[in-house]
mmCIF file with all atom_site columns, C-alpha atoms in Angstrom:
data_model
loop_
_atom_site.group_PDB
_atom_site.id
_atom_site.type_symbol
_atom_site.label_atom_id
_atom_site.label_alt_id
_atom_site.label_comp_id
_atom_site.label_asym_id
_atom_site.label_entity_id
_atom_site.label_seq_id
_atom_site.pdbx_PDB_ins_code
_atom_site.Cartn_x
_atom_site.Cartn_y
_atom_site.Cartn_z
_atom_site.occupancy
_atom_site.B_iso_or_equiv
_atom_site.pdbx_formal_charge
_atom_site.auth_seq_id
_atom_site.auth_comp_id
_atom_site.auth_asym_id
_atom_site.auth_atom_id
_atom_site.pdbx_PDB_model_num
ATOM 1  C CA . MET D 1 1  ? 0.033   -0.135 -0.040 1.00 0.00 ? 1  MET D CA 1
ATOM 2  C CA . ALA D 1 2  ? 1.180   3.103  -0.804 1.00 0.00 ? 2  ALA D CA 1
ATOM 3  C CA . ILE D 1 3  ? 0.443   4.927  2.254  1.00 0.00 ? 3  ILE D CA 1
ATOM 4  C CA . TRP D 1 4  ? 3.548   3.181  3.868  1.00 0.00 ? 4  TRP D CA 1
ATOM 5  C CA . ASN D 1 5  ? 6.068   4.262  1.475  1.00 0.00 ? 5  ASN D CA 1
ATOM 6  C CA . PRO D 1 6  ? 7.078   7.818  3.107  1.00 0.00 ? 6  PRO D CA 1
ATOM 7  C CA . TRP D 1 7  ? 7.466   6.059  6.517  1.00 0.00 ? 7  TRP D CA 1
ATOM 8  C CA . ARG D 1 8  ? 9.426   3.180  5.017  1.00 0.00 ? 8  ARG D CA 1
ATOM 9  C CA . GLY D 1 9  ? 11.615  5.614  3.445  1.00 0.00 ? 9  GLY D CA 1
ATOM 10 C CA . CYS D 1 10 ? 12.027  8.400  5.789  1.00 0.00 ? 10 CYS D CA 1
ATOM 11 C CA . HIS D 1 11 ? 14.248  6.661  8.460  1.00 0.00 ? 11 HIS D CA 1
ATOM 12 C CA . HIS D 1 12 ? 15.815  10.181 9.683  1.00 0.00 ? 12 HIS D CA 1
ATOM 13 C CA . CYS D 1 13 ? 12.132  11.183 10.696 1.00 0.00 ? 13 CYS D CA 1
ATOM 14 C CA . SER D 1 14 ? 9.978   9.990  13.438 1.00 0.00 ? 14 SER D CA 1
ATOM 15 C CA . GLU D 1 15 ? 6.393   9.107  12.257 1.00 0.00 ? 15 GLU D CA 1
ATOM 16 C CA . GLY D 1 16 ? 3.292   8.311  14.287 1.00 0.00 ? 16 GLY D CA 1
ATOM 17 C CA . CYS D 1 17 ? 0.342   5.900  13.349 1.00 0.00 ? 17 CYS D CA 1
ATOM 18 C CA . MET D 1 18 ? -2.783  6.532  15.791 1.00 0.00 ? 18 MET D CA 1
ATOM 19 C CA . THR D 1 19 ? -5.773  4.265  15.454 1.00 0.00 ? 19 THR D CA 1
ATOM 20 C CA . LYS D 1 20 ? -8.890  3.461  17.014 1.00 0.00 ? 20 LYS D CA 1
ATOM 21 C CA . ARG D 1 21 ? -9.051  0.164  15.331 1.00 0.00 ? 21 ARG D CA 1
ATOM 22 C CA . ILE D 1 22 ? -5.841  -1.696 16.896 1.00 0.00 ? 22 ILE D CA 1
ATOM 23 C CA . GLU D 1 23 ? -7.701  -4.870 16.166 1.00 0.00 ? 23 GLU D CA 1
ATOM 24 C CA . ARG D 1 24 ? -7.455  -4.143 12.474 1.00 0.00 ? 24 ARG D CA 1
ATOM 25 C CA . PHE D 1 25 ? -3.533  -2.975 12.638 1.00 0.00 ? 25 PHE D CA 1
ATOM 26 C CA . SER D 1 26 ? -2.187  -6.447 11.546 1.00 0.00 ? 26 SER D CA 1
ATOM 27 C CA . ALA D 1 27 ? -4.161  -6.726 8.750  1.00 0.00 ? 27 ALA D CA 1
ATOM 28 C CA . CYS D 1 28 ? -3.266  -3.246 7.328  1.00 0.00 ? 28 CYS D CA 1
ATOM 29 C CA . ILE D 1 29 ? 0.276   -3.259 7.720  1.00 0.00 ? 29 ILE D CA 1
ATOM 30 C CA . PRO D 1 30 ? 2.642   -3.777 4.609  1.00 0.00 ? 30 PRO D CA 1
ATOM 31 C CA . LYS D 1 31 ? 4.678   -7.410 4.151  1.00 0.00 ? 31 LYS D CA 1
ATOM 32 C CA . ASP D 1 32 ? 8.069   -6.108 5.425  1.00 0.00 ? 32 ASP D CA 1
ATOM 33 C CA . TRP D 1 33 ? 6.618   -4.545 8.352  1.00 0.00 ? 33 TRP D CA 1
ATOM 34 C CA . ASN D 1 34 ? 7.764   -7.792 10.605 1.00 0.00 ? 34 ASN D CA 1
ATOM 35 C CA . ASN D 1 35 ? 7.951   -5.865 14.015 1.00 0.00 ? 35 ASN D CA 1
ATOM 36 C CA . GLY D 1 36 ? 7.726   -2.208 12.845 1.00 0.00 ? 36 GLY D CA 1
ATOM 37 C CA . TYR D 1 37 ? 9.892   0.324  11.029 1.00 0.00 ? 37 TYR D CA 1
ATOM 38 C CA . GLU D 1 38 ? 12.463  1.877  13.818 1.00 0.00 ? 38 GLU D CA 1
ATOM 39 C CA . ASN D 1 39 ? 11.088  5.205  12.905 1.00 0.00 ? 39 ASN D CA 1
ATOM 40 C CA . VAL D 1 40 ? 7.361   4.586  13.553 1.00 0.00 ? 40 VAL D CA 1
ATOM 41 C CA . THR D 1 41 ? 5.141   4.812  16.847 1.00 0.00 ? 41 THR D CA 1
ATOM 42 C CA . VAL D 1 42 ? 2.066   2.700  16.987 1.00 0.00 ? 42 VAL D CA 1
ATOM 43 C CA . GLY D 1 43 ? -0.745  4.406  18.769 1.00 0.00 ? 43 GLY D CA 1
ATOM 44 C CA . CYS D 1 44 ? -3.697  3.042  20.390 1.00 0.00 ? 44 CYS D CA 1
ATOM 45 C CA . THR D 1 45 ? -6.537  5.611  21.495 1.00 0.00 ? 45 THR D CA 1
ATOM 46 C CA . VAL D 1 46 ? -9.569  5.019  24.252 1.00 0.00 ? 46 VAL D CA 1
ATOM 47 C CA . GLU D 1 47 ? -12.281 7.382  25.179 1.00 0.00 ? 47 GLU D CA 1
ATOM 48 C CA . ASN D 1 48 ? -13.902 5.484  27.795 1.00 0.00 ? 48 ASN D CA 1
ATOM 49 C CA . GLN D 1 49 ? -13.406 2.442  30.057 1.00 0.00 ? 49 GLN D CA 1
ATOM 50 C CA . GLU D 1 50 ? -15.167 -0.326 27.939 1.00 0.00 ? 50 GLU D CA 1
ATOM 51 C CA . ASN D 1 51 ? -12.699 0.647  25.007 1.00 0.00 ? 51 ASN D CA 1
ATOM 52 C CA . ALA D 1 52 ? -9.910  1.073  27.083 1.00 0.00 ? 52 ALA D CA 1
ATOM 53 C CA . ASP D 1 53 ? -10.228 -2.874 28.593 1.00 0.00 ? 53 ASP D CA 1
ATOM 54 C CA . TYR D 1 54 ? -11.271 -3.684 24.628 1.00 0.00 ? 54 TYR D CA 1
ATOM 55 C CA . ARG D 1 55 ? -8.297  -2.253 22.619 1.00 0.00 ? 55 ARG D CA 1
ATOM 56 C CA . LEU D 1 56 ? -5.433  -2.525 25.379 1.00 0.00 ? 56 LEU D CA 1
ATOM 57 C CA . SER D 1 57 ? -6.029  -5.879 25.715 1.00 0.00 ? 57 SER D CA 1
ATOM 58 C CA . ILE D 1 58 ? -5.271  -6.378 22.333 1.00 0.00 ? 58 ILE D CA 1
ATOM 59 C CA . PHE D 1 59 ? -2.371  -3.549 21.831 1.00 0.00 ? 59 PHE D CA 1
ATOM 60 C CA . PRO D 1 60 ? 0.309   -5.479 23.595 1.00 0.00 ? 60 PRO D CA 1
ATOM 61 C CA . ASP D 1 61 ? 0.329   -8.068 20.404 1.00 0.00 ? 61 ASP D CA 1
ATOM 62 C CA . CYS D 1 62 ? 0.305   -5.316 17.870 1.00 0.00 ? 62 CYS D CA 1
ATOM 63 C CA . PRO D 1 63 ? 3.388   -6.022 15.987 1.00 0.00 ? 63 PRO D CA 1
ATOM 64 C CA . SER D 1 64 ? 5.540   -2.394 16.720 1.00 0.00 ? 64 SER D CA 1
ATOM 65 C CA . GLY D 1 65 ? 8.734   -2.039 18.673 1.00 0.00 ? 65 GLY D CA 1
ATOM 66 C CA . ILE D 1 66 ? 7.524   1.572  19.705 1.00 0.00 ? 66 ILE D CA 1
ATOM 67 C CA . LYS D 1 67 ? 3.774   1.824  21.271 1.00 0.00 ? 67 LYS D CA 1
ATOM 68 C CA . ILE D 1 68 ? 1.605   4.587  23.139 1.00 0.00 ? 68 ILE D CA 1
ATOM 69 C CA . SER D 1 69 ? -1.413  4.586  24.211 1.00 0.00 ? 69 SER D CA 1
ATOM 70 C CA . PHE D 1 70 ? -3.365  7.808  25.193 1.00 0.00 ? 70 PHE D CA 1
ATOM 71 C CA . ALA D 1 71 ? -7.207  8.663  26.342 1.00 0.00 ? 71 ALA D CA 1
ATOM 72 C CA . SER D 1 72 ? -8.267  11.322 23.841 1.00 0.00 ? 72 SER D CA 1
ATOM 73 C CA . CYS D 1 73 ? -11.841 13.288 24.327 1.00 0.00 ? 73 CYS D CA 1
ATOM 74 C CA . CYS D 1 74 ? -12.871 10.926 27.288 1.00 0.00 ? 74 CYS D CA 1
ATOM 75 C CA . LEU D 1 75 ? -16.042 10.486 27.910 1.00 0.00 ? 75 LEU D CA 1
ATOM 76 C CA . ASN D 1 76 ? -15.513 9.533  31.587 1.00 0.00 ? 76 ASN D CA 1
ATOM 77 C CA . PHE D 1 77 ? -12.714 8.862  33.854 1.00 0.00 ? 77 PHE D CA 1
ATOM 78 C CA . VAL D 1 78 ? -10.374 5.603  32.115 1.00 0.00 ? 78 VAL D CA 1
ATOM 79 C CA . ASN D 1 79 ? -8.188  3.607  33.965 1.00 0.00 ? 79 ASN D CA 1
ATOM 80 C CA . ALA D 1 80 ? -5.474  1.437  32.101 1.00 0.00 ? 80 ALA D CA 1
ATOM 81 C CA . ALA D 1 81 ? -3.229  0.975  34.763 1.00 0.00 ? 81 ALA D CA 1
ATOM 82 C CA . HIS D 1 82 ? -4.512  -2.525 35.522 1.00 0.00 ? 82 HIS D CA 1
ATOM 83 C CA . ILE D 1 83 ? -4.210  -3.561 31.679 1.00 0.00 ? 83 ILE D CA 1
ATOM 84 C CA . LEU D 1 84 ? -1.051  -2.020 30.937 1.00 0.00 ? 84 LEU D CA 1
ATOM 85 C CA . SER D 1 85 ? 0.839   -2.705 34.160 1.00 0.00 ? 85 SER D CA 1
ATOM 86 C CA . LYS D 1 86 ? 1.088   -6.359 32.637 1.00 0.00 ? 86 LYS D CA 1
ATOM 87 C CA . THR D 1 87 ? 3.098   -5.375 29.344 1.00 0.00 ? 87 THR D CA 1
ATOM 88 C CA . VAL D 1 88 ? 4.753   -2.072 29.981 1.00 0.00 ? 88 VAL D CA 1
ATOM 89 C CA . ASP D 1 89 ? 7.813   -0.564 32.045 1.00 0.00 ? 89 ASP D CA 1
ATOM 90 C CA . ASP D 1 90 ? 6.220   3.011  32.198 1.00 0.00 ? 90 ASP D CA 1
ATOM 91 C CA . ILE D 1 91 ? 2.595   4.247  33.202 1.00 0.00 ? 91 ILE D CA 1
ATOM 92 C CA . HIS D 1 92 ? 2.227   8.020  33.318 1.00 0.00 ? 92 HIS D CA 1
#
């Protein structure tokens, strides 16, 4: 897919791929992705507890060396520590 070409060829630039559809990520990456491009951070957004519980339980298996997650446009309080504490080194 042509959308990946700039990220594939620009190792001197840091890029970000943010998605609410982390469950589809593996089906959309290019064949040479392996465990991610070294210059691309994959992000998973959540907006409420139900989506945090679902998406962040899938997120650790996402094929990427660099990952971030964040709550965006929250509809209510979101607690992700119980999910992420099993798979990440640092939670802020």
